[in-house]
């Protein structure tokens, strides 16, 4: 199926790169992929009278853009409000429908192929939702938000060495739409925390949601000096 072949090639390349154990292996995979695309790898079926394979630059640009946005979604500590989350879901549904119709225009959606397009639609909704809900509103929320602090508890501390994944990540038990927040922290904030610690979270809060600025261990009642540091610059 022409459309699915063009979607699957970048998806497989991105998956291999994200699972690579080291940056050198990952870089090699990406260079190989770029080289294949530069040579116009035949990822789409074309008419037999066509002299050479054809690709869709717009589709390739969309895939690269969504991949970049998805990586950012793993590192941006923004948690949308209910209205923003619902709006993002609606936008993801609409964009996914448009993409399915666009990709499927060269391959009629009928018969036994319908279930493949339904599966592709679900995957596209998942692909679109996180960038729209967690990345696009993050900067406006940071600019418009008012600083607030609240208490939470560390339920997990860990990280990953895979490309794109956060190497210093904690999960917090909080209240609200997303009761468990997965936050990517700079090393200075991450190192002192342990699972089960009570922490104070500083965020830029607005009608869009909460943009987390700082996470620090809650000051003890005995004055042992384990206080909360001031807000750090975002960009983690």
PDB file of C-alpha atoms in Angstrom:
ATOM      1  CA  UNK A   1       0.000   0.000   0.000  1.00  0.00           C
ATOM      2  CA  UNK A   2       1.697   3.209  -1.127  1.00  0.00           C
ATOM      3  CA  UNK A   3       0.552   5.411   1.743  1.00  0.00           C
ATOM      4  CA  UNK A   4       1.463   2.951   4.478  1.00  0.00           C
ATOM      5  CA  UNK A   5       4.894   2.287   3.019  1.00  0.00           C
ATOM      6  CA  UNK A   6       5.634   5.997   3.124  1.00  0.00           C
ATOM      7  CA  UNK A   7       4.475   6.209   6.734  1.00  0.00           C
ATOM      8  CA  UNK A   8       6.202   3.043   7.911  1.00  0.00           C
ATOM      9  CA  UNK A   9       9.726   3.813   6.673  1.00  0.00           C
ATOM     10  CA  UNK A  10      10.246   6.969   8.790  1.00  0.00           C
ATOM     11  CA  UNK A  11       8.380   5.338  11.693  1.00  0.00           C
ATOM     12  CA  UNK A  12      10.752   2.347  11.678  1.00  0.00           C
ATOM     13  CA  UNK A  13      13.800   4.590  11.375  1.00  0.00           C
ATOM     14  CA  UNK A  14      12.626   6.750  14.279  1.00  0.00           C
ATOM     15  CA  UNK A  15      11.937   3.709  16.438  1.00  0.00           C
ATOM     16  CA  UNK A  16      15.368   2.207  15.772  1.00  0.00           C
ATOM     17  CA  UNK A  17      17.032   5.533  16.545  1.00  0.00           C
ATOM     18  CA  UNK A  18      15.132   5.965  19.823  1.00  0.00           C
ATOM     19  CA  UNK A  19      16.069   2.439  20.954  1.00  0.00           C
ATOM     20  CA  UNK A  20      19.751   2.824  20.086  1.00  0.00           C
ATOM     21  CA  UNK A  21      21.935   2.270  23.184  1.00  0.00           C
ATOM     22  CA  UNK A  22      24.389   5.015  22.276  1.00  0.00           C
ATOM     23  CA  UNK A  23      24.500   8.345  20.510  1.00  0.00           C
ATOM     24  CA  UNK A  24      26.934   7.086  17.839  1.00  0.00           C
ATOM     25  CA  UNK A  25      24.668   4.206  16.806  1.00  0.00           C
ATOM     26  CA  UNK A  26      21.677   6.531  16.778  1.00  0.00           C
ATOM     27  CA  UNK A  27      23.514   9.102  14.659  1.00  0.00           C
ATOM     28  CA  UNK A  28      24.520   6.381  12.206  1.00  0.00           C
ATOM     29  CA  UNK A  29      20.914   5.255  11.828  1.00  0.00           C
ATOM     30  CA  UNK A  30      19.732   8.803  11.170  1.00  0.00           C
ATOM     31  CA  UNK A  31      22.525   9.485   8.639  1.00  0.00           C
ATOM     32  CA  UNK A  32      21.650   6.259   6.817  1.00  0.00           C
ATOM     33  CA  UNK A  33      17.989   7.240   6.741  1.00  0.00           C
ATOM     34  CA  UNK A  34      18.757  10.722   5.402  1.00  0.00           C
ATOM     35  CA  UNK A  35      20.997   9.175   2.758  1.00  0.00           C
ATOM     36  CA  UNK A  36      18.255   6.817   1.621  1.00  0.00           C
ATOM     37  CA  UNK A  37      15.730   9.644   1.430  1.00  0.00           C
ATOM     38  CA  UNK A  38      18.212  11.791  -0.502  1.00  0.00           C
ATOM     39  CA  UNK A  39      18.524   8.998  -3.064  1.00  0.00           C
ATOM     40  CA  UNK A  40      14.721   8.946  -3.385  1.00  0.00           C
ATOM     41  CA  UNK A  41      14.196   5.491  -1.962  1.00  0.00           C
ATOM     42  CA  UNK A  42      11.090   4.006  -3.646  1.00  0.00           C
ATOM     43  CA  UNK A  43       8.671   4.209  -0.734  1.00  0.00           C
ATOM     44  CA  UNK A  44       5.611   4.839  -2.887  1.00  0.00           C
ATOM     45  CA  UNK A  45       4.264   2.748  -5.723  1.00  0.00           C
ATOM     46  CA  UNK A  46       4.104   4.679  -9.001  1.00  0.00           C
ATOM     47  CA  UNK A  47       2.830   3.974 -12.454  1.00  0.00           C
ATOM     48  CA  UNK A  48       5.017   1.681 -14.518  1.00  0.00           C
ATOM     49  CA  UNK A  49       5.518   4.352 -17.167  1.00  0.00           C
ATOM     50  CA  UNK A  50       7.098   6.666 -14.594  1.00  0.00           C
ATOM     51  CA  UNK A  51      10.867   6.877 -15.203  1.00  0.00           C
ATOM     52  CA  UNK A  52      11.847   6.868 -11.528  1.00  0.00           C
ATOM     53  CA  UNK A  53      10.265   6.556  -8.049  1.00  0.00           C
ATOM     54  CA  UNK A  54       8.583   9.578  -6.547  1.00  0.00           C
ATOM     55  CA  UNK A  55       8.333  10.800  -2.977  1.00  0.00           C
ATOM     56  CA  UNK A  56       6.126  13.352  -1.229  1.00  0.00           C
ATOM     57  CA  UNK A  57       8.259  16.157   0.251  1.00  0.00           C
ATOM     58  CA  UNK A  58       5.297  17.559   2.196  1.00  0.00           C
ATOM     59  CA  UNK A  59       4.651  14.205   3.849  1.00  0.00           C
ATOM     60  CA  UNK A  60       8.323  13.787   4.718  1.00  0.00           C
ATOM     61  CA  UNK A  61       8.403  17.297   6.230  1.00  0.00           C
ATOM     62  CA  UNK A  62       5.285  16.515   8.274  1.00  0.00           C
ATOM     63  CA  UNK A  63       6.839  13.294   9.616  1.00  0.00           C
ATOM     64  CA  UNK A  64      10.064  15.046  10.602  1.00  0.00           C
ATOM     65  CA  UNK A  65       8.119  17.865  12.258  1.00  0.00           C
ATOM     66  CA  UNK A  66       5.915  15.498  14.247  1.00  0.00           C
ATOM     67  CA  UNK A  67       8.945  13.460  15.316  1.00  0.00           C
ATOM     68  CA  UNK A  68      10.647  16.618  16.616  1.00  0.00           C
ATOM     69  CA  UNK A  69       7.507  17.717  18.439  1.00  0.00           C
ATOM     70  CA  UNK A  70       7.101  14.263  19.999  1.00  0.00           C
ATOM     71  CA  UNK A  71      10.667  14.375  21.356  1.00  0.00           C
ATOM     72  CA  UNK A  72       9.977  17.821  22.815  1.00  0.00           C
ATOM     73  CA  UNK A  73       6.797  16.482  24.426  1.00  0.00           C
ATOM     74  CA  UNK A  74       8.966  14.129  26.514  1.00  0.00           C
ATOM     75  CA  UNK A  75      10.978  17.046  27.908  1.00  0.00           C
ATOM     76  CA  UNK A  76       8.507  19.932  28.215  1.00  0.00           C
ATOM     77  CA  UNK A  77       7.003  19.950  31.718  1.00  0.00           C
ATOM     78  CA  UNK A  78       3.610  21.350  30.782  1.00  0.00           C
ATOM     79  CA  UNK A  79       0.315  19.873  31.973  1.00  0.00           C
ATOM     80  CA  UNK A  80      -2.754  21.238  30.181  1.00  0.00           C
ATOM     81  CA  UNK A  81      -6.033  22.234  31.758  1.00  0.00           C
ATOM     82  CA  UNK A  82      -9.141  20.201  30.942  1.00  0.00           C
ATOM     83  CA  UNK A  83     -10.352  22.609  28.233  1.00  0.00           C
ATOM     84  CA  UNK A  84      -6.956  22.621  26.545  1.00  0.00           C
ATOM     85  CA  UNK A  85      -6.705  18.817  26.688  1.00  0.00           C
ATOM     86  CA  UNK A  86     -10.166  18.387  25.138  1.00  0.00           C
ATOM     87  CA  UNK A  87      -9.406  20.952  22.432  1.00  0.00           C
ATOM     88  CA  UNK A  88      -6.100  19.198  21.668  1.00  0.00           C
ATOM     89  CA  UNK A  89      -7.908  15.875  21.329  1.00  0.00           C
ATOM     90  CA  UNK A  90     -10.392  17.421  18.905  1.00  0.00           C
ATOM     91  CA  UNK A  91      -7.562  18.929  16.849  1.00  0.00           C
ATOM     92  CA  UNK A  92      -5.732  15.575  16.848  1.00  0.00           C
ATOM     93  CA  UNK A  93      -8.852  13.795  15.576  1.00  0.00           C
ATOM     94  CA  UNK A  94      -9.318  16.347  12.797  1.00  0.00           C
ATOM     95  CA  UNK A  95      -5.668  16.329  11.678  1.00  0.00           C
ATOM     96  CA  UNK A  96      -5.574  12.534  11.729  1.00  0.00           C
ATOM     97  CA  UNK A  97      -8.671  12.357   9.529  1.00  0.00           C
ATOM     98  CA  UNK A  98      -7.097  14.824   7.081  1.00  0.00           C
ATOM     99  CA  UNK A  99      -3.872  12.789   6.969  1.00  0.00           C
ATOM    100  CA  UNK A 100      -5.719   9.510   6.392  1.00  0.00           C
ATOM    101  CA  UNK A 101      -7.693  11.038   3.529  1.00  0.00           C
ATOM    102  CA  UNK A 102      -4.524  12.581   2.084  1.00  0.00           C
ATOM    103  CA  UNK A 103      -2.398   9.454   2.293  1.00  0.00           C
ATOM    104  CA  UNK A 104      -5.294   7.266   1.168  1.00  0.00           C
ATOM    105  CA  UNK A 105      -6.038   9.360  -1.912  1.00  0.00           C
ATOM    106  CA  UNK A 106      -3.568   7.262  -3.905  1.00  0.00           C
ATOM    107  CA  UNK A 107      -4.979   4.021  -2.540  1.00  0.00           C
ATOM    108  CA  UNK A 108      -8.771   3.718  -2.388  1.00  0.00           C
ATOM    109  CA  UNK A 109     -10.033   2.982   1.136  1.00  0.00           C
ATOM    110  CA  UNK A 110     -12.270   0.006   0.663  1.00  0.00           C
ATOM    111  CA  UNK A 111     -12.706  -3.710   1.279  1.00  0.00           C
ATOM    112  CA  UNK A 112     -10.106  -5.484   3.339  1.00  0.00           C
ATOM    113  CA  UNK A 113      -7.977  -2.342   3.644  1.00  0.00           C
ATOM    114  CA  UNK A 114     -10.463  -0.481   5.840  1.00  0.00           C
ATOM    115  CA  UNK A 115      -9.210  -1.984   9.113  1.00  0.00           C
ATOM    116  CA  UNK A 116      -5.640  -0.942   8.258  1.00  0.00           C
ATOM    117  CA  UNK A 117      -6.715   2.660   7.812  1.00  0.00           C
ATOM    118  CA  UNK A 118      -8.713   2.527  11.053  1.00  0.00           C
ATOM    119  CA  UNK A 119      -5.595   1.344  12.859  1.00  0.00           C
ATOM    120  CA  UNK A 120      -3.559   4.059  11.176  1.00  0.00           C
ATOM    121  CA  UNK A 121      -6.124   6.648  12.267  1.00  0.00           C
ATOM    122  CA  UNK A 122      -5.788   5.613  15.924  1.00  0.00           C
ATOM    123  CA  UNK A 123      -1.995   5.769  15.724  1.00  0.00           C
ATOM    124  CA  UNK A 124      -2.117   9.208  14.106  1.00  0.00           C
ATOM    125  CA  UNK A 125      -4.419  10.528  16.841  1.00  0.00           C
ATOM    126  CA  UNK A 126      -1.872   9.392  19.434  1.00  0.00           C
ATOM    127  CA  UNK A 127       0.958  10.941  17.398  1.00  0.00           C
ATOM    128  CA  UNK A 128      -0.822  14.297  17.085  1.00  0.00           C
ATOM    129  CA  UNK A 129      -2.225  14.616  20.595  1.00  0.00           C
ATOM    130  CA  UNK A 130       0.914  14.999  22.718  1.00  0.00           C
ATOM    131  CA  UNK A 131       2.558  17.713  20.577  1.00  0.00           C
ATOM    132  CA  UNK A 132      -0.681  19.700  20.386  1.00  0.00           C
ATOM    133  CA  UNK A 133      -1.551  19.327  24.077  1.00  0.00           C
ATOM    134  CA  UNK A 134       1.897  19.506  25.694  1.00  0.00           C
ATOM    135  CA  UNK A 135       4.175  21.465  23.332  1.00  0.00           C
ATOM    136  CA  UNK A 136       2.202  24.151  21.486  1.00  0.00           C
ATOM    137  CA  UNK A 137       0.562  25.701  24.609  1.00  0.00           C
ATOM    138  CA  UNK A 138       3.698  25.436  26.766  1.00  0.00           C
ATOM    139  CA  UNK A 139       5.373  28.736  25.819  1.00  0.00           C
ATOM    140  CA  UNK A 140       2.175  30.851  26.039  1.00  0.00           C
ATOM    141  CA  UNK A 141       1.429  29.208  29.400  1.00  0.00           C
ATOM    142  CA  UNK A 142       4.904  30.072  30.663  1.00  0.00           C
ATOM    143  CA  UNK A 143       4.527  33.690  29.535  1.00  0.00           C
ATOM    144  CA  UNK A 144       0.971  34.201  30.821  1.00  0.00           C
ATOM    145  CA  UNK A 145       1.132  32.098  33.979  1.00  0.00           C
ATOM    146  CA  UNK A 146       1.352  33.358  37.534  1.00  0.00           C
ATOM    147  CA  UNK A 147       3.812  31.653  39.853  1.00  0.00           C
ATOM    148  CA  UNK A 148       2.240  29.279  42.377  1.00  0.00           C
ATOM    149  CA  UNK A 149       3.556  26.569  44.675  1.00  0.00           C
ATOM    150  CA  UNK A 150       1.950  23.367  45.892  1.00  0.00           C
ATOM    151  CA  UNK A 151       2.967  20.184  47.670  1.00  0.00           C
ATOM    152  CA  UNK A 152       3.358  16.770  46.052  1.00  0.00           C
ATOM    153  CA  UNK A 153       5.158  13.470  46.608  1.00  0.00           C
ATOM    154  CA  UNK A 154       7.770  11.702  44.490  1.00  0.00           C
ATOM    155  CA  UNK A 155       6.323   8.355  43.402  1.00  0.00           C
ATOM    156  CA  UNK A 156       9.155   7.390  41.013  1.00  0.00           C
ATOM    157  CA  UNK A 157      12.722   8.441  40.252  1.00  0.00           C
ATOM    158  CA  UNK A 158      14.604   7.248  37.201  1.00  0.00           C
ATOM    159  CA  UNK A 159      15.562   8.050  33.646  1.00  0.00           C
ATOM    160  CA  UNK A 160      16.703   6.612  30.347  1.00  0.00           C
ATOM    161  CA  UNK A 161      19.781   6.639  28.132  1.00  0.00           C
ATOM    162  CA  UNK A 162      17.784   6.345  24.915  1.00  0.00           C
ATOM    163  CA  UNK A 163      17.822   9.239  22.476  1.00  0.00           C
ATOM    164  CA  UNK A 164      14.990  11.660  23.109  1.00  0.00           C
ATOM    165  CA  UNK A 165      14.054  10.149  26.462  1.00  0.00           C
ATOM    166  CA  UNK A 166      14.585  12.118  29.647  1.00  0.00           C
ATOM    167  CA  UNK A 167      17.716  11.065  31.517  1.00  0.00           C
ATOM    168  CA  UNK A 168      16.555  12.593  34.826  1.00  0.00           C
ATOM    169  CA  UNK A 169      12.855  11.937  35.355  1.00  0.00           C
ATOM    170  CA  UNK A 170      10.572  11.790  38.365  1.00  0.00           C
ATOM    171  CA  UNK A 171       6.855  11.159  38.761  1.00  0.00           C
ATOM    172  CA  UNK A 172       4.770  13.156  41.214  1.00  0.00           C
ATOM    173  CA  UNK A 173       1.439  12.304  42.830  1.00  0.00           C
ATOM    174  CA  UNK A 174      -0.627  15.462  42.469  1.00  0.00           C
ATOM    175  CA  UNK A 175      -4.247  16.508  42.203  1.00  0.00           C
ATOM    176  CA  UNK A 176      -6.191  17.561  39.136  1.00  0.00           C
ATOM    177  CA  UNK A 177      -6.734  16.272  35.606  1.00  0.00           C
ATOM    178  CA  UNK A 178      -3.398  14.451  35.521  1.00  0.00           C
ATOM    179  CA  UNK A 179      -2.942  13.052  39.024  1.00  0.00           C
ATOM    180  CA  UNK A 180       0.517  11.695  38.195  1.00  0.00           C
ATOM    181  CA  UNK A 181       2.957  14.094  36.568  1.00  0.00           C
ATOM    182  CA  UNK A 182       6.045  12.808  34.788  1.00  0.00           C
ATOM    183  CA  UNK A 183       8.654  15.576  34.942  1.00  0.00           C
ATOM    184  CA  UNK A 184      12.043  15.906  33.276  1.00  0.00           C
ATOM    185  CA  UNK A 185      14.407  17.734  35.643  1.00  0.00           C
ATOM    186  CA  UNK A 186      17.884  19.229  35.433  1.00  0.00           C
ATOM    187  CA  UNK A 187      20.510  17.279  37.346  1.00  0.00           C
ATOM    188  CA  UNK A 188      20.737  19.849  40.151  1.00  0.00           C
ATOM    189  CA  UNK A 189      17.048  19.432  41.022  1.00  0.00           C
ATOM    190  CA  UNK A 190      16.905  15.692  40.345  1.00  0.00           C
ATOM    191  CA  UNK A 191      19.913  14.499  42.387  1.00  0.00           C
ATOM    192  CA  UNK A 192      18.692  15.433  45.922  1.00  0.00           C
ATOM    193  CA  UNK A 193      15.274  13.785  45.470  1.00  0.00           C
ATOM    194  CA  UNK A 194      14.352  10.225  46.389  1.00  0.00           C
ATOM    195  CA  UNK A 195      11.251   8.131  45.948  1.00  0.00           C
ATOM    196  CA  UNK A 196       8.730   8.988  48.653  1.00  0.00           C
ATOM    197  CA  UNK A 197      10.077  12.488  49.303  1.00  0.00           C
ATOM    198  CA  UNK A 198       7.619  15.285  49.959  1.00  0.00           C
ATOM    199  CA  UNK A 199       8.381  18.121  47.550  1.00  0.00           C
ATOM    200  CA  UNK A 200       7.231  21.631  46.768  1.00  0.00           C
ATOM    201  CA  UNK A 201       6.480  22.287  43.096  1.00  0.00           C
ATOM    202  CA  UNK A 202       6.732  25.780  41.617  1.00  0.00           C
ATOM    203  CA  UNK A 203       4.806  26.328  38.404  1.00  0.00           C
ATOM    204  CA  UNK A 204       3.574  29.045  36.066  1.00  0.00           C
ATOM    205  CA  UNK A 205      -0.178  28.551  36.330  1.00  0.00           C
ATOM    206  CA  UNK A 206      -2.788  29.959  33.940  1.00  0.00           C
ATOM    207  CA  UNK A 207      -6.052  28.958  32.268  1.00  0.00           C
ATOM    208  CA  UNK A 208      -3.935  26.936  29.823  1.00  0.00           C
ATOM    209  CA  UNK A 209      -2.491  24.726  32.548  1.00  0.00           C
ATOM    210  CA  UNK A 210       0.676  24.416  34.635  1.00  0.00           C
ATOM    211  CA  UNK A 211       4.224  24.847  33.367  1.00  0.00           C
ATOM    212  CA  UNK A 212       6.558  23.372  36.008  1.00  0.00           C
ATOM    213  CA  UNK A 213       9.482  25.652  36.845  1.00  0.00           C
ATOM    214  CA  UNK A 214      11.113  23.980  39.842  1.00  0.00           C
ATOM    215  CA  UNK A 215      10.819  20.925  42.074  1.00  0.00           C
ATOM    216  CA  UNK A 216      12.565  20.896  45.458  1.00  0.00           C
ATOM    217  CA  UNK A 217      12.456  18.840  48.632  1.00  0.00           C
ATOM    218  CA  UNK A 218      10.018  20.179  51.195  1.00  0.00           C
ATOM    219  CA  UNK A 219      11.685  21.936  54.120  1.00  0.00           C
ATOM    220  CA  UNK A 220      11.635  19.851  57.281  1.00  0.00           C
ATOM    221  CA  UNK A 221      10.041  21.111  60.468  1.00  0.00           C
ATOM    222  CA  UNK A 222      13.340  20.667  62.361  1.00  0.00           C
ATOM    223  CA  UNK A 223      15.184  23.284  60.291  1.00  0.00           C
ATOM    224  CA  UNK A 224      17.806  20.891  58.978  1.00  0.00           C
ATOM    225  CA  UNK A 225      18.506  23.170  56.048  1.00  0.00           C
ATOM    226  CA  UNK A 226      16.879  20.951  53.422  1.00  0.00           C
ATOM    227  CA  UNK A 227      14.812  23.827  52.133  1.00  0.00           C
ATOM    228  CA  UNK A 228      13.450  24.547  48.694  1.00  0.00           C
ATOM    229  CA  UNK A 229      15.654  26.374  46.248  1.00  0.00           C
ATOM    230  CA  UNK A 230      14.337  29.299  44.254  1.00  0.00           C
ATOM    231  CA  UNK A 231      12.770  28.794  40.828  1.00  0.00           C
ATOM    232  CA  UNK A 232      15.217  27.763  38.145  1.00  0.00           C
ATOM    233  CA  UNK A 233      15.159  28.801  34.525  1.00  0.00           C
ATOM    234  CA  UNK A 234      12.941  26.563  32.351  1.00  0.00           C
ATOM    235  CA  UNK A 235      14.162  24.900  29.223  1.00  0.00           C
ATOM    236  CA  UNK A 236      14.570  21.384  30.557  1.00  0.00           C
TER     237      UNK A 236
END
